[in-house]
């Protein structure tokens, strides 16, 4: 009985690790798309505020946190 429990525990550990690796792989694959999206949004924000390429827009103040 103990061997079955140990085997099941090991299987579950490998299954969890496999799922985590799949998530990591998907995140790595999506990273260039996410970065391109953020770059595009930043360029659009700079254009709206007439900022040069090397200047980041200021963040909006958080309400209630002075």
Short mmCIF file of C-alpha atoms in Angstrom, two decimals:
data_model
loop_
_atom_site.label_atom_id
_atom_site.label_comp_id
_atom_site.label_asym_id
_atom_site.label_seq_id
_atom_site.Cartn_x
_atom_site.Cartn_y
_atom_site.Cartn_z
CA UNK A 1 0.00 0.00 0.00
CA UNK A 2 2.83 2.43 0.83
CA UNK A 3 4.45 1.80 -2.57
CA UNK A 4 1.19 2.70 -4.33
CA UNK A 5 0.91 5.94 -2.36
CA UNK A 6 4.55 6.79 -3.06
CA UNK A 7 4.04 6.06 -6.75
CA UNK A 8 0.90 8.19 -6.91
CA UNK A 9 2.62 11.03 -5.09
CA UNK A 10 5.56 10.89 -7.48
CA UNK A 11 3.18 10.83 -10.46
CA UNK A 12 1.29 13.85 -9.13
CA UNK A 13 4.54 15.73 -8.58
CA UNK A 14 5.63 15.04 -12.17
CA UNK A 15 2.18 16.04 -13.47
CA UNK A 16 2.32 19.34 -11.58
CA UNK A 17 5.86 20.03 -12.80
CA UNK A 18 4.75 19.25 -16.34
CA UNK A 19 1.87 21.72 -16.12
CA UNK A 20 4.17 24.38 -14.73
CA UNK A 21 6.65 23.80 -17.54
CA UNK A 22 3.84 24.14 -20.10
CA UNK A 23 2.85 27.47 -18.56
CA UNK A 24 6.47 28.63 -18.62
CA UNK A 25 6.82 27.59 -22.26
CA UNK A 26 3.60 29.41 -23.23
CA UNK A 27 4.71 32.55 -21.39
CA UNK A 28 8.09 32.48 -23.15
CA UNK A 29 6.39 32.05 -26.51
CA UNK A 30 4.04 34.97 -25.82
CA UNK A 31 6.74 37.29 -24.48
CA UNK A 32 7.70 38.89 -27.84
CA UNK A 33 4.03 39.56 -28.60
CA UNK A 34 3.46 41.11 -25.18
CA UNK A 35 6.60 43.24 -25.50
CA UNK A 36 5.59 44.45 -28.97
CA UNK A 37 2.14 45.32 -27.65
CA UNK A 38 3.60 47.31 -24.76
CA UNK A 39 6.07 49.08 -27.07
CA UNK A 40 3.21 50.04 -29.38
CA UNK A 41 1.10 51.34 -26.52
CA UNK A 42 4.05 53.35 -25.16
CA UNK A 43 4.75 54.85 -28.59
CA UNK A 44 1.10 55.84 -28.94
CA UNK A 45 1.14 57.45 -25.49
CA UNK A 46 4.34 59.35 -26.31
CA UNK A 47 2.80 60.55 -29.58
CA UNK A 48 -0.34 61.79 -27.78
CA UNK A 49 1.76 63.70 -25.26
CA UNK A 50 4.37 64.86 -27.83
CA UNK A 51 7.22 63.26 -25.89
CA UNK A 52 10.60 62.33 -27.41
CA UNK A 53 11.52 58.66 -27.82
CA UNK A 54 13.87 58.67 -24.83
CA UNK A 55 11.39 60.16 -22.36
CA UNK A 56 8.87 58.08 -20.47
CA UNK A 57 5.43 59.52 -19.73
CA UNK A 58 4.76 60.35 -16.10
CA UNK A 59 2.48 57.95 -14.26
CA UNK A 60 -0.89 59.24 -13.18
CA UNK A 61 -1.08 59.97 -9.45
CA UNK A 62 -2.81 57.38 -7.33
CA UNK A 63 -5.88 58.80 -5.64
CA UNK A 64 -5.70 58.82 -1.86
CA UNK A 65 -1.96 58.08 -1.72
CA UNK A 66 -0.10 61.35 -1.18
#
